[in-house]
XYZ file of C-alpha atoms in Angstrom:
137
model
C 0.000 0.000 0.000
C 1.372 3.385 -0.993
C 1.462 6.128 1.544
C 0.422 9.467 0.192
C 2.136 12.635 1.370
C -0.190 15.503 2.067
C 0.607 19.114 1.451
C 2.250 20.865 -1.429
C 3.999 18.763 -4.003
C 7.264 20.237 -5.237
C 9.363 19.382 -8.214
C 12.903 20.394 -8.996
C 13.140 22.238 -12.275
C 16.001 24.040 -13.996
C 14.535 27.421 -12.943
C 14.285 26.529 -9.277
C 11.757 24.894 -7.015
C 8.154 25.432 -8.080
C 4.994 24.733 -6.159
C 1.823 23.318 -7.716
C 0.615 26.669 -8.959
C 3.862 27.217 -10.816
C 5.049 30.209 -8.801
C 8.706 30.245 -8.056
C 9.703 30.101 -4.418
C 11.905 33.147 -4.091
C 12.563 35.939 -1.599
C 9.825 38.525 -1.095
C 11.893 41.229 -2.817
C 12.051 39.134 -5.973
C 8.292 38.554 -5.926
C 7.673 42.302 -5.540
C 9.957 43.086 -8.483
C 8.187 40.559 -10.669
C 4.736 41.734 -9.574
C 5.520 45.391 -10.272
C 6.869 44.462 -13.698
C 3.423 43.117 -14.649
C 1.782 46.545 -14.461
C 2.623 49.553 -16.612
C 3.846 52.650 -14.796
C 1.026 54.806 -13.539
C -1.388 51.908 -13.288
C -0.060 50.460 -10.082
C 2.002 53.328 -8.754
C 3.287 56.729 -9.680
C 0.062 58.756 -9.659
C -0.384 59.576 -6.001
C -3.512 61.423 -4.957
C -2.656 64.510 -2.931
C -5.382 65.293 -0.408
C -6.270 68.811 0.526
C -6.575 69.283 4.285
C -10.388 69.542 4.239
C -10.788 66.402 2.088
C -8.412 64.422 4.271
C -10.157 65.560 7.454
C -13.550 64.513 6.058
C -12.256 61.076 5.035
C -10.671 60.530 8.450
C -13.893 61.562 10.234
C -15.867 59.074 8.143
C -13.358 56.283 8.779
C -13.259 56.929 12.522
C -17.051 56.918 12.636
C -17.078 53.581 10.798
C -14.461 52.244 13.216
C -16.643 53.182 16.185
C -19.727 51.683 14.553
C -17.856 48.457 13.846
C -16.797 48.260 17.487
C -20.461 48.629 18.394
C -21.407 45.811 16.018
C -18.829 43.527 17.621
C -20.193 44.313 21.088
C -23.745 43.696 19.873
C -22.747 40.265 18.579
C -20.890 39.439 21.804
C -23.947 40.514 23.824
C -26.205 38.399 21.589
C -28.350 41.334 20.493
C -31.227 40.958 18.047
C -30.146 39.991 14.531
C -32.090 42.864 12.933
C -30.271 45.425 15.077
C -26.876 43.907 14.255
C -27.617 43.910 10.524
C -28.831 47.527 10.647
C -25.611 48.645 12.334
C -23.487 46.570 9.974
C -25.219 48.248 7.026
C -24.411 51.642 8.566
C -20.734 50.662 8.822
C -20.756 49.567 5.199
C -22.304 52.858 4.066
C -19.760 54.863 6.075
C -16.884 52.960 4.453
C -18.448 53.398 1.018
C -18.753 57.149 1.564
C -15.102 57.398 2.630
C -14.052 55.420 -0.440
C -16.192 57.574 -2.716
C -14.608 60.690 -1.230
C -11.127 59.330 -1.927
C -12.069 58.391 -5.493
C -13.761 61.739 -6.108
C -10.587 63.515 -4.997
C -8.567 61.440 -7.461
C -11.059 62.105 -10.262
C -10.946 65.806 -9.542
C -7.169 65.797 -9.844
C -7.343 63.891 -13.128
C -9.891 66.315 -14.571
C -8.006 69.374 -13.407
C -4.559 68.122 -14.377
C -2.982 70.611 -16.738
C -5.879 73.083 -16.540
C -6.410 76.293 -14.681
C -8.409 75.443 -11.520
C -10.839 78.284 -12.292
C -11.547 76.803 -15.728
C -12.185 73.236 -14.544
C -15.546 71.998 -15.812
C -16.510 69.939 -12.763
C -16.061 70.849 -9.130
C -15.628 68.300 -6.345
C -19.321 68.276 -5.357
C -20.354 67.574 -8.956
C -17.781 64.785 -9.245
C -18.997 63.184 -6.010
C -22.612 63.393 -7.182
C -21.665 61.888 -10.548
C -19.733 59.049 -8.937
C -22.487 58.346 -6.409
C -24.946 57.981 -9.278
C -22.892 54.975 -10.419
C -23.067 53.220 -7.051
């Protein structure tokens, strides 16, 4: 009777040791280099969004509110509160996170639209961009 080894099966190949999925076992730095080579510049990195102080403050307020709400949801579950109440609070957390994400995306869209133009001549202001983006959600 053959004994079967459990776990990942490895095979020696000329390029190194590969696991079942075919990814090479290499140091983390090598994996990062290879991963960043898969994306063109600007797609994965290089176009940082610069937050204005008021935008950043609003995003942080929303995230802190969501953090507090999530803590409340955890306590509700630990205290075996009614399922409907837990779900309602969880939905509120989800909406707060969505709003923070939309604010971040709207800031990035605004920068893309205004890039290379005079800020006074920009066609869309931040409120219009947020409204436009929210219509997609």
